[in-house]
mmCIF file of C-alpha atoms and ligand atoms in Angstrom:
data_model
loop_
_atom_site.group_PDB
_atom_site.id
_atom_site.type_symbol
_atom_site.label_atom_id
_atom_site.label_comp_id
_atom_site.label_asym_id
_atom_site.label_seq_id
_atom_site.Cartn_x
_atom_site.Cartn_y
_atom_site.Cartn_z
ATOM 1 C CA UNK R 1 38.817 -15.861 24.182
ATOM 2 C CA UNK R 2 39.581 -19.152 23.222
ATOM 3 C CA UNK R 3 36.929 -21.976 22.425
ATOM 4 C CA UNK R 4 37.624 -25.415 21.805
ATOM 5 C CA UNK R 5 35.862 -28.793 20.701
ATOM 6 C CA UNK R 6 37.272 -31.706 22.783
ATOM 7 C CA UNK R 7 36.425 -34.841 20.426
ATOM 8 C CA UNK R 8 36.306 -38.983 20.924
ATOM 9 C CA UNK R 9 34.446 -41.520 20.909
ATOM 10 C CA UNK R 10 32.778 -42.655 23.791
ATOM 11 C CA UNK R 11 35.143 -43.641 26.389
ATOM 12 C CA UNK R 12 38.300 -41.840 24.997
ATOM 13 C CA UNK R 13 38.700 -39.937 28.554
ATOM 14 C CA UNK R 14 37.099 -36.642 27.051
ATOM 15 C CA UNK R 15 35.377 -35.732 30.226
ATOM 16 C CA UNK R 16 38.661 -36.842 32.314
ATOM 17 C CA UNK R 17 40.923 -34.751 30.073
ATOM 18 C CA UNK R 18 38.371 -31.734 30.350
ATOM 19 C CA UNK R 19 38.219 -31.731 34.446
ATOM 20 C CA UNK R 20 42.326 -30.511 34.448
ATOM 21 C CA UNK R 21 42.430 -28.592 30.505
ATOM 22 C CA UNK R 22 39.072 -26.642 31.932
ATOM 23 C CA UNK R 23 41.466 -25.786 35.163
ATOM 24 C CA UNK R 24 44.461 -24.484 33.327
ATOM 25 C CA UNK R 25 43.172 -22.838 30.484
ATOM 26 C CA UNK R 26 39.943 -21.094 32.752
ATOM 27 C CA UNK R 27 37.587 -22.634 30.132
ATOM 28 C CA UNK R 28 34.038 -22.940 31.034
ATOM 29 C CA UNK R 29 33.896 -27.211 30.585
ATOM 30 C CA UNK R 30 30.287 -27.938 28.519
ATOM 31 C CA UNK R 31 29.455 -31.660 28.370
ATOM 32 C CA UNK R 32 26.361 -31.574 26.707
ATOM 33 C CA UNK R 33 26.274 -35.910 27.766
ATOM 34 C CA UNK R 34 26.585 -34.576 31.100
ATOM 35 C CA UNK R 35 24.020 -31.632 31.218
ATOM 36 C CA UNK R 36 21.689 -34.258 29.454
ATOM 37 C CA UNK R 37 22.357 -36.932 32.507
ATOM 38 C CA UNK R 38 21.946 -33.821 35.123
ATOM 39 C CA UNK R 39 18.123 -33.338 33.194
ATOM 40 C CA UNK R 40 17.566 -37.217 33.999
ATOM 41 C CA UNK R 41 18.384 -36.473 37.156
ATOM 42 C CA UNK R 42 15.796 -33.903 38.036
ATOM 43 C CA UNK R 43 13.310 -35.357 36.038
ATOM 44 C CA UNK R 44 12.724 -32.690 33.745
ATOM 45 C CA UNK R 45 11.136 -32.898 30.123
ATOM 46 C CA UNK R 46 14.252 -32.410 28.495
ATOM 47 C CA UNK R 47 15.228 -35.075 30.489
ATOM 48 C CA UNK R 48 12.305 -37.601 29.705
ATOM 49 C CA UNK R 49 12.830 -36.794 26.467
ATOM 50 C CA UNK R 50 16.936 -37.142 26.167
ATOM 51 C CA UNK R 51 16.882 -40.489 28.108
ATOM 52 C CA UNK R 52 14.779 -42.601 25.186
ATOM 53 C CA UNK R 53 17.612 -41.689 23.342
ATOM 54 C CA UNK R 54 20.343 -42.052 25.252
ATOM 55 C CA UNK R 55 19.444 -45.360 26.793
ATOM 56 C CA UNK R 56 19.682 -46.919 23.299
ATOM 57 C CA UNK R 57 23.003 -45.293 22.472
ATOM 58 C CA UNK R 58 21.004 -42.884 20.095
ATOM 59 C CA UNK R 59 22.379 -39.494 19.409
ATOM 60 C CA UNK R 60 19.450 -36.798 20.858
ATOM 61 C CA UNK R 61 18.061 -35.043 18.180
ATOM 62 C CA UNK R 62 19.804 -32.325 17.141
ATOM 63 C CA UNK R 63 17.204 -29.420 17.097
ATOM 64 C CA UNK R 64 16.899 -30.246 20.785
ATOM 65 C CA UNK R 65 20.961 -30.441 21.627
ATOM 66 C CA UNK R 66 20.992 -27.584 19.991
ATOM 67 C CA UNK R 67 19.059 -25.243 21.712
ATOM 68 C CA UNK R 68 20.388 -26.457 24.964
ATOM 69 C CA UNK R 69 23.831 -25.811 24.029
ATOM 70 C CA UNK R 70 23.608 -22.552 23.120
ATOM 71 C CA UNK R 71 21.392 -21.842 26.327
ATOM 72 C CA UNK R 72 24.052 -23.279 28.096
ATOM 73 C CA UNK R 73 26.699 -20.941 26.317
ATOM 74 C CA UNK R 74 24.045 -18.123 27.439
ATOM 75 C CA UNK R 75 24.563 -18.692 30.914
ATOM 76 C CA UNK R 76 27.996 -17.955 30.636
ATOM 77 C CA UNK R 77 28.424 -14.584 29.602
ATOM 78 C CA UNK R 78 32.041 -13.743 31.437
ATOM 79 C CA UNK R 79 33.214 -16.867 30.193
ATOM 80 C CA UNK R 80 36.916 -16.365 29.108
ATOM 81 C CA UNK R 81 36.371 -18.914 26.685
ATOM 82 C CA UNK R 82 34.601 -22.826 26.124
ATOM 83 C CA UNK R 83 35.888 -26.064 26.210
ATOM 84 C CA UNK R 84 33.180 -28.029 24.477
ATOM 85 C CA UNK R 85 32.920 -32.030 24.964
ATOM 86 C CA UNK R 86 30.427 -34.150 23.352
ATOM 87 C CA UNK R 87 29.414 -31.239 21.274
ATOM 88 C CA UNK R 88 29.316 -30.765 18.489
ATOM 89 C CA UNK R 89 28.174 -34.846 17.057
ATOM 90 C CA UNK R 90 26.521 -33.892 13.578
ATOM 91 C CA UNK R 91 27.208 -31.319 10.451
ATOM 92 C CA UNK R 92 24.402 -29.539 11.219
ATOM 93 C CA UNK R 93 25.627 -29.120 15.310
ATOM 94 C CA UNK R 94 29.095 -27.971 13.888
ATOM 95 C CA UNK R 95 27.219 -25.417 11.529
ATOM 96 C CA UNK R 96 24.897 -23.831 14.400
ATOM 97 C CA UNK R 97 27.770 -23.418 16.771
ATOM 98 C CA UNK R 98 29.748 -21.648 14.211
ATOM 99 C CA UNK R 99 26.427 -19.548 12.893
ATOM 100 C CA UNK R 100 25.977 -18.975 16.725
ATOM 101 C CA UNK R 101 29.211 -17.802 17.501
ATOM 102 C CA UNK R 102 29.376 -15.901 14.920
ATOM 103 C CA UNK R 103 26.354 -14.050 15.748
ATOM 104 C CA UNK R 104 28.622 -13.040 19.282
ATOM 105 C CA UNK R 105 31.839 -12.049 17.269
ATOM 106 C CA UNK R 106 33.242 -15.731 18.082
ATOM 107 C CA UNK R 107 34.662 -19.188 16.553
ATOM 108 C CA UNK R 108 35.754 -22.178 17.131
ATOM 109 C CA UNK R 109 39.636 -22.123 18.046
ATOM 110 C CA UNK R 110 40.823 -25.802 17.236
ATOM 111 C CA UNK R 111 39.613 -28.944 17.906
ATOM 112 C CA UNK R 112 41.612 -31.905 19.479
ATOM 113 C CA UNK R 113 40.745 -35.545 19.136
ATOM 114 C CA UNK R 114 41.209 -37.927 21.915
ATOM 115 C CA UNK R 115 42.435 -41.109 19.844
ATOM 116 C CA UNK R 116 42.110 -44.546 20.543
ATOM 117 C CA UNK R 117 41.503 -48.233 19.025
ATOM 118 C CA UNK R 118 37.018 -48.970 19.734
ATOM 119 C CA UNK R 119 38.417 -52.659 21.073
ATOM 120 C CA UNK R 120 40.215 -50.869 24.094
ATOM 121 C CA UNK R 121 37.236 -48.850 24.269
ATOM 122 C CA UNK R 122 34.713 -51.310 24.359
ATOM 123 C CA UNK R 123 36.287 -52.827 27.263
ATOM 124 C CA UNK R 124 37.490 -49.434 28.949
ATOM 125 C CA UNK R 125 33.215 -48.426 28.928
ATOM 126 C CA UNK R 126 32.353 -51.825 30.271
ATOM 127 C CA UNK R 127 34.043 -51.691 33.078
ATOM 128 C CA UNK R 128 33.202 -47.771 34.004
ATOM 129 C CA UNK R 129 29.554 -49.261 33.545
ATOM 130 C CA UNK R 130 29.942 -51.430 37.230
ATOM 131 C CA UNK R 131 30.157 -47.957 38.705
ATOM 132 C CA UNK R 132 29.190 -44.928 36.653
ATOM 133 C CA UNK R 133 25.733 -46.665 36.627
ATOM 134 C CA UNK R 134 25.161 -45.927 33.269
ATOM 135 C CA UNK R 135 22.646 -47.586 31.169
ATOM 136 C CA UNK R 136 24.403 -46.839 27.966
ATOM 137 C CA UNK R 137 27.675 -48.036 29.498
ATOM 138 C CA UNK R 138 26.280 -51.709 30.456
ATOM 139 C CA UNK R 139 25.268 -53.423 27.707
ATOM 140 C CA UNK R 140 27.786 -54.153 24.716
ATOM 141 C CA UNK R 141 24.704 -53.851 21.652
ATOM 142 C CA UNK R 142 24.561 -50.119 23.582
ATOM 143 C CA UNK R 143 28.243 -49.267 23.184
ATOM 144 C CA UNK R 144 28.360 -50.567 19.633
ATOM 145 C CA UNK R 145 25.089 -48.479 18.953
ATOM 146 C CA UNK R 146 27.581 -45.569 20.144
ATOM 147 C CA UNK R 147 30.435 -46.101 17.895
ATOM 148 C CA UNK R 148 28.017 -46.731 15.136
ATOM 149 C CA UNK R 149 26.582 -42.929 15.406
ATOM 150 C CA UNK R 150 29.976 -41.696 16.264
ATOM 151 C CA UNK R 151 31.477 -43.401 12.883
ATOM 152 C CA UNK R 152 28.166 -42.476 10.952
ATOM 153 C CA UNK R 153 27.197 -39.054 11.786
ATOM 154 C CA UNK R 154 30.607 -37.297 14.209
ATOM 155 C CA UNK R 155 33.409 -38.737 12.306
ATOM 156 C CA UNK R 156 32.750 -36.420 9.271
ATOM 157 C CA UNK R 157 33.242 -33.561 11.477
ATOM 158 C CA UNK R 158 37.005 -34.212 11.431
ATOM 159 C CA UNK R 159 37.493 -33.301 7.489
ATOM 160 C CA UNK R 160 34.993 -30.209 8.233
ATOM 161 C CA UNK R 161 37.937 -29.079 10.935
ATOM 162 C CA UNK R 162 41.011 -29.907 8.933
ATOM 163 C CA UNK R 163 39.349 -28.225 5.874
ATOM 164 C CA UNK R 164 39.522 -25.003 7.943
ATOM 165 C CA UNK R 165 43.164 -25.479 8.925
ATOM 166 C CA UNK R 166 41.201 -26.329 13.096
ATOM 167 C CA UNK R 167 42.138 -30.289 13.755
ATOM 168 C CA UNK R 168 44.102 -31.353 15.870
ATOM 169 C CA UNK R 169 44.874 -35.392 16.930
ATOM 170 C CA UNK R 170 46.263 -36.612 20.404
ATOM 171 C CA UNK R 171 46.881 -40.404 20.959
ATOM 172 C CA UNK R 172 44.540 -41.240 23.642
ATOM 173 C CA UNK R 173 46.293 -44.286 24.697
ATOM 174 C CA UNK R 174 48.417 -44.224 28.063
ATOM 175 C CA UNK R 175 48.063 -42.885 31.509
ATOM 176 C CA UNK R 176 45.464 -40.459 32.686
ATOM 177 C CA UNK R 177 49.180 -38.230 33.230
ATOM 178 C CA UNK R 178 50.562 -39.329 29.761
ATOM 179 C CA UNK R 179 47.106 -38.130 27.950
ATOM 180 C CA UNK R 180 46.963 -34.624 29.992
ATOM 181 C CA UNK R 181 50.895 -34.284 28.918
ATOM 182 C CA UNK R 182 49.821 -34.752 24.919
ATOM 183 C CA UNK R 183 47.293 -32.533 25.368
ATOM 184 C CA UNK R 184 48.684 -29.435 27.163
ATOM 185 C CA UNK R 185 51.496 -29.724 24.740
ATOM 186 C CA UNK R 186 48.852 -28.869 21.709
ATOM 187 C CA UNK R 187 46.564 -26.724 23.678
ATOM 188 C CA UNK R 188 49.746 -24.624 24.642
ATOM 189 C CA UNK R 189 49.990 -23.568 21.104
ATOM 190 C CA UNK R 190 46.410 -22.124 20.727
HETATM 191 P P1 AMP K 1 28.411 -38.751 26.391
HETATM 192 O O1 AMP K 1 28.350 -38.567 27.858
HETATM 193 O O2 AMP K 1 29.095 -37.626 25.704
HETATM 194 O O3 AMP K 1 28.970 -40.109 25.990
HETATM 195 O O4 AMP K 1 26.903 -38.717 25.856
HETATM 196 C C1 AMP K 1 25.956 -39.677 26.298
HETATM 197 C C2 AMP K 1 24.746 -39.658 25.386
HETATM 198 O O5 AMP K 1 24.128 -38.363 25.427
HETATM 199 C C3 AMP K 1 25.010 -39.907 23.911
HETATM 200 O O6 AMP K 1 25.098 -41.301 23.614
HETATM 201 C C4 AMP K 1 23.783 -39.255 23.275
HETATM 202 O O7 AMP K 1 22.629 -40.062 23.437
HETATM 203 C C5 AMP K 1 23.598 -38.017 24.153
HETATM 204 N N1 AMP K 1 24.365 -36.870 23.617
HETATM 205 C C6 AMP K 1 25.408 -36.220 24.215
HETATM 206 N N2 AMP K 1 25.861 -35.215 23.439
HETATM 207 C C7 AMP K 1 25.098 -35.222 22.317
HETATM 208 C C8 AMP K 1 25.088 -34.459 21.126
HETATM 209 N N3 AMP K 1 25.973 -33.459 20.908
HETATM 210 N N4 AMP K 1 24.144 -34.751 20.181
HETATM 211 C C9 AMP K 1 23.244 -35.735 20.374
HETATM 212 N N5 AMP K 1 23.228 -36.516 21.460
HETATM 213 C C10 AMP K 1 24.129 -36.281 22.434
#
Protein backbone atom coordinates (compact mmCIF):
# COMPACT_ATOMS: atom_id res chain seq x y z
CA UNK A 1 0.00 0.00 0.00
CA UNK A 2 1.31 3.12 -0.95
CA UNK A 3 -0.01 6.63 0.29
CA UNK A 4 1.02 9.82 -0.90
CA UNK A 5 0.58 13.70 -0.20
CA UNK A 6 0.30 15.58 -3.54
CA UNK A 7 1.37 19.29 -2.45
CA UNK A 8 1.07 23.09 -4.16
CA UNK A 9 -0.21 25.95 -3.86
CA UNK A 10 -3.35 26.76 -5.23
CA UNK A 11 -3.33 26.47 -8.86
CA UNK A 12 -0.12 24.30 -9.24
CA UNK A 13 -2.29 21.57 -11.32
CA UNK A 14 -2.55 19.25 -8.13
CA UNK A 15 -6.00 18.09 -8.95
CA UNK A 16 -4.95 17.80 -12.85
CA UNK A 17 -1.84 15.78 -11.98
CA UNK A 18 -4.00 13.54 -9.53
CA UNK A 19 -6.87 12.61 -12.30
CA UNK A 20 -3.89 10.42 -14.44
CA UNK A 21 -1.21 9.52 -11.09
CA UNK A 22 -4.71 8.22 -9.31
CA UNK A 23 -5.15 6.04 -12.77
CA UNK A 24 -1.75 4.49 -12.91
CA UNK A 25 -0.83 3.94 -9.55
CA UNK A 26 -4.79 2.60 -8.51
CA UNK A 27 -4.71 5.26 -5.74
CA UNK A 28 -7.93 6.24 -4.25
CA UNK A 29 -7.59 10.39 -5.33
CA UNK A 30 -8.84 12.48 -1.88
CA UNK A 31 -9.23 16.22 -2.54
CA UNK A 32 -10.39 17.32 0.59
CA UNK A 33 -11.04 21.16 -1.60
CA UNK A 34 -13.10 19.04 -3.66
CA UNK A 35 -15.16 16.91 -1.12
CA UNK A 36 -15.61 20.39 0.66
CA UNK A 37 -17.09 22.00 -2.82
CA UNK A 38 -19.26 18.57 -3.31
CA UNK A 39 -20.79 19.55 0.60
CA UNK A 40 -21.62 23.14 -0.96
CA UNK A 41 -23.17 21.49 -3.42
CA UNK A 42 -25.76 19.54 -1.53
CA UNK A 43 -26.19 22.01 0.92
CA UNK A 44 -25.16 20.20 3.82
CA UNK A 45 -23.88 21.65 7.27
CA UNK A 46 -20.50 20.78 6.63
CA UNK A 47 -21.04 22.56 3.70
CA UNK A 48 -22.59 25.86 5.20
CA UNK A 49 -20.04 25.73 7.41
CA UNK A 50 -16.80 25.08 4.93
CA UNK A 51 -18.05 27.77 2.45
CA UNK A 52 -17.56 30.98 5.08
CA UNK A 53 -14.25 29.84 4.91
CA UNK A 54 -13.52 29.03 1.74
CA UNK A 55 -15.12 32.00 0.08
CA UNK A 56 -12.54 34.22 1.83
CA UNK A 57 -9.58 32.04 0.90
CA UNK A 58 -9.52 30.85 4.64
CA UNK A 59 -8.15 27.49 5.44
CA UNK A 60 -11.37 25.37 7.19
CA UNK A 61 -10.64 24.71 10.54
CA UNK A 62 -8.74 21.96 11.12
CA UNK A 63 -10.72 19.91 13.78
CA UNK A 64 -13.41 19.89 11.11
CA UNK A 65 -10.98 18.84 7.91
CA UNK A 66 -9.94 16.54 10.02
CA UNK A 67 -12.60 14.43 10.84
CA UNK A 68 -13.78 14.46 7.32
CA UNK A 69 -10.63 13.20 6.04
CA UNK A 70 -10.28 10.41 7.94
CA UNK A 71 -14.10 9.56 7.33
CA UNK A 72 -13.29 9.81 3.93
CA UNK A 73 -10.21 7.36 4.33
CA UNK A 74 -13.01 5.13 6.18
CA UNK A 75 -14.96 4.71 3.23
CA UNK A 76 -12.27 3.21 1.53
CA UNK A 77 -11.36 0.18 3.16
CA UNK A 78 -9.96 -1.96 -0.10
CA UNK A 79 -8.16 0.96 -1.04
CA UNK A 80 -4.71 -0.20 -2.43
CA UNK A 81 -3.40 2.90 -1.28
CA UNK A 82 -4.20 7.15 -1.13
CA UNK A 83 -3.21 9.84 -3.12
CA UNK A 84 -3.97 12.78 -0.89
CA UNK A 85 -4.37 16.48 -2.46
CA UNK A 86 -5.05 19.49 -0.50
CA UNK A 87 -4.49 17.51 2.59
CA UNK A 88 -2.69 17.75 4.76
CA UNK A 89 -2.44 22.20 5.06
CA UNK A 90 -1.34 22.55 8.86
CA UNK A 91 1.20 20.70 11.51
CA UNK A 92 -1.44 19.57 13.34
CA UNK A 93 -3.32 17.90 9.86
CA UNK A 94 0.16 16.27 9.08
CA UNK A 95 0.29 14.91 12.79
CA UNK A 96 -3.40 13.34 12.79
CA UNK A 97 -2.90 11.66 9.48
CA UNK A 98 0.23 10.09 10.64
CA UNK A 99 -1.39 9.29 14.37
CA UNK A 100 -4.33 7.96 12.17
CA UNK A 101 -2.51 5.85 10.01
CA UNK A 102 -0.70 4.63 12.37
CA UNK A 103 -3.55 3.48 14.32
CA UNK A 104 -4.29 1.12 10.78
CA UNK A 105 -0.59 -0.16 10.52
CA UNK A 106 0.01 2.74 7.80
CA UNK A 107 2.19 5.98 6.78
CA UNK A 108 2.70 8.37 4.66
CA UNK A 109 4.94 7.11 1.61
CA UNK A 110 6.48 10.44 0.16
CA UNK A 111 5.23 13.54 -0.64
CA UNK A 112 5.74 15.44 -4.02
CA UNK A 113 5.44 19.15 -4.50
CA UNK A 114 3.98 20.61 -7.55
CA UNK A 115 6.38 23.77 -7.98
CA UNK A 116 5.78 26.91 -9.45
CA UNK A 117 6.47 30.88 -9.29
CA UNK A 118 2.71 32.55 -7.23
CA UNK A 119 2.95 35.34 -10.32
CA UNK A 120 2.18 32.49 -12.94
CA UNK A 121 -0.19 31.31 -10.50
CA UNK A 122 -2.04 34.24 -9.83
CA UNK A 123 -2.79 34.58 -13.37
CA UNK A 124 -3.15 30.69 -14.13
CA UNK A 125 -6.32 30.85 -11.09
CA UNK A 126 -7.75 33.94 -12.67
CA UNK A 127 -8.41 32.72 -15.64
CA UNK A 128 -9.77 29.04 -14.40
CA UNK A 129 -12.10 31.48 -12.31
CA UNK A 130 -14.24 32.54 -15.88
CA UNK A 131 -15.19 28.89 -15.85
CA UNK A 132 -14.61 26.78 -12.76
CA UNK A 133 -17.08 29.29 -11.18
CA UNK A 134 -15.26 29.54 -8.22
CA UNK A 135 -15.64 32.23 -5.75
CA UNK A 136 -12.21 31.84 -4.35
CA UNK A 137 -10.79 31.76 -7.89
CA UNK A 138 -12.36 35.34 -8.95
CA UNK A 139 -11.19 37.85 -6.99
CA UNK A 140 -7.29 38.60 -6.73
CA UNK A 141 -7.50 39.82 -2.56
CA UNK A 142 -9.03 35.91 -2.52
CA UNK A 143 -6.07 34.26 -4.26
CA UNK A 144 -3.55 36.29 -2.30
CA UNK A 145 -5.57 35.33 0.95
CA UNK A 146 -4.63 31.68 -0.44
CA UNK A 147 -0.99 31.98 -0.83
CA UNK A 148 -0.89 33.84 2.39
CA UNK A 149 -2.25 30.58 4.42
CA UNK A 150 -0.36 28.35 2.12
CA UNK A 151 3.08 30.36 2.95
CA UNK A 152 1.92 30.80 6.70
CA UNK A 153 0.53 27.64 7.90
CA UNK A 154 1.35 24.55 4.68
CA UNK A 155 4.75 25.63 3.76
CA UNK A 156 6.24 24.34 7.10
CA UNK A 157 5.02 21.02 6.24
CA UNK A 158 7.85 20.67 3.69
CA UNK A 159 10.84 20.62 6.46
CA UNK A 160 8.40 18.19 8.57
CA UNK A 161 8.71 15.74 5.23
CA UNK A 162 12.35 16.20 4.42
CA UNK A 163 13.14 15.77 8.18
CA UNK A 164 11.77 12.22 7.74
CA UNK A 165 13.81 11.50 4.61
CA UNK A 166 9.57 11.82 2.63
CA UNK A 167 9.94 15.14 0.21
CA UNK A 168 9.99 15.13 -2.86
CA UNK A 169 9.97 18.47 -5.48
CA UNK A 170 8.69 18.44 -9.20
CA UNK A 171 8.89 21.71 -11.29
CA UNK A 172 5.38 22.46 -11.99
CA UNK A 173 6.05 24.62 -14.88
CA UNK A 174 5.34 23.22 -18.54
CA UNK A 175 2.71 21.25 -20.27
CA UNK A 176 -0.07 19.36 -18.62
CA UNK A 177 2.23 16.19 -20.56
CA UNK A 178 5.62 17.69 -19.38
CA UNK A 179 4.26 17.87 -15.53
CA UNK A 180 2.67 14.14 -15.66
CA UNK A 181 6.28 13.07 -17.25
CA UNK A 182 8.20 14.73 -13.94
CA UNK A 183 5.97 13.19 -11.91
CA UNK A 184 5.68 9.50 -12.96
CA UNK A 185 9.40 9.62 -13.12
CA UNK A 186 9.47 10.21 -9.06
CA UNK A 187 6.39 8.32 -8.26
CA UNK A 188 8.02 5.31 -10.20
CA UNK A 189 10.55 5.10 -7.51
CA UNK A 190 8.12 4.75 -4.51
P1 LIG B 1 -8.45 23.60 -2.96
O1 LIG B 1 -9.49 23.10 -3.88
O2 LIG B 1 -7.51 22.53 -2.52
O3 LIG B 1 -7.72 24.83 -3.50
O4 LIG B 1 -9.20 24.08 -1.63
C1 LIG B 1 -10.16 25.12 -1.68
C2 LIG B 1 -10.44 25.63 -0.28
O5 LIG B 1 -10.96 24.56 0.53
C3 LIG B 1 -9.24 26.14 0.50
O6 LIG B 1 -8.93 27.49 0.17
C4 LIG B 1 -9.74 25.99 1.94
O7 LIG B 1 -10.67 27.00 2.27
C5 LIG B 1 -10.50 24.67 1.87
N1 LIG B 1 -9.61 23.53 2.16
C6 LIG B 1 -9.27 22.51 1.32
N2 LIG B 1 -8.44 21.63 1.92
C7 LIG B 1 -8.25 22.10 3.18
C8 LIG B 1 -7.47 21.67 4.29
N3 LIG B 1 -6.71 20.56 4.23
N4 LIG B 1 -7.52 22.41 5.44
C9 LIG B 1 -8.28 23.51 5.52
N5 LIG B 1 -9.00 23.99 4.50
C10 LIG B 1 -9.01 23.31 3.34
Amino acid sequence: MINIVLFGKPGAGKGTQAEFLKEKYNLTHLSTGDIFRFNIKNDTDLGKLAKTYMDKGDLVPDEVTIQMLQSEVDKNPQSAGFLFDGFPRTLAQADALDQFLASKGQSITATVALEADDNILVARLLERGKTSGRPDDQDEEKIRNRYDEYNQKTAQLMDYYKAQGKFHAVDGIGTIAEVTERLTAVFDTF
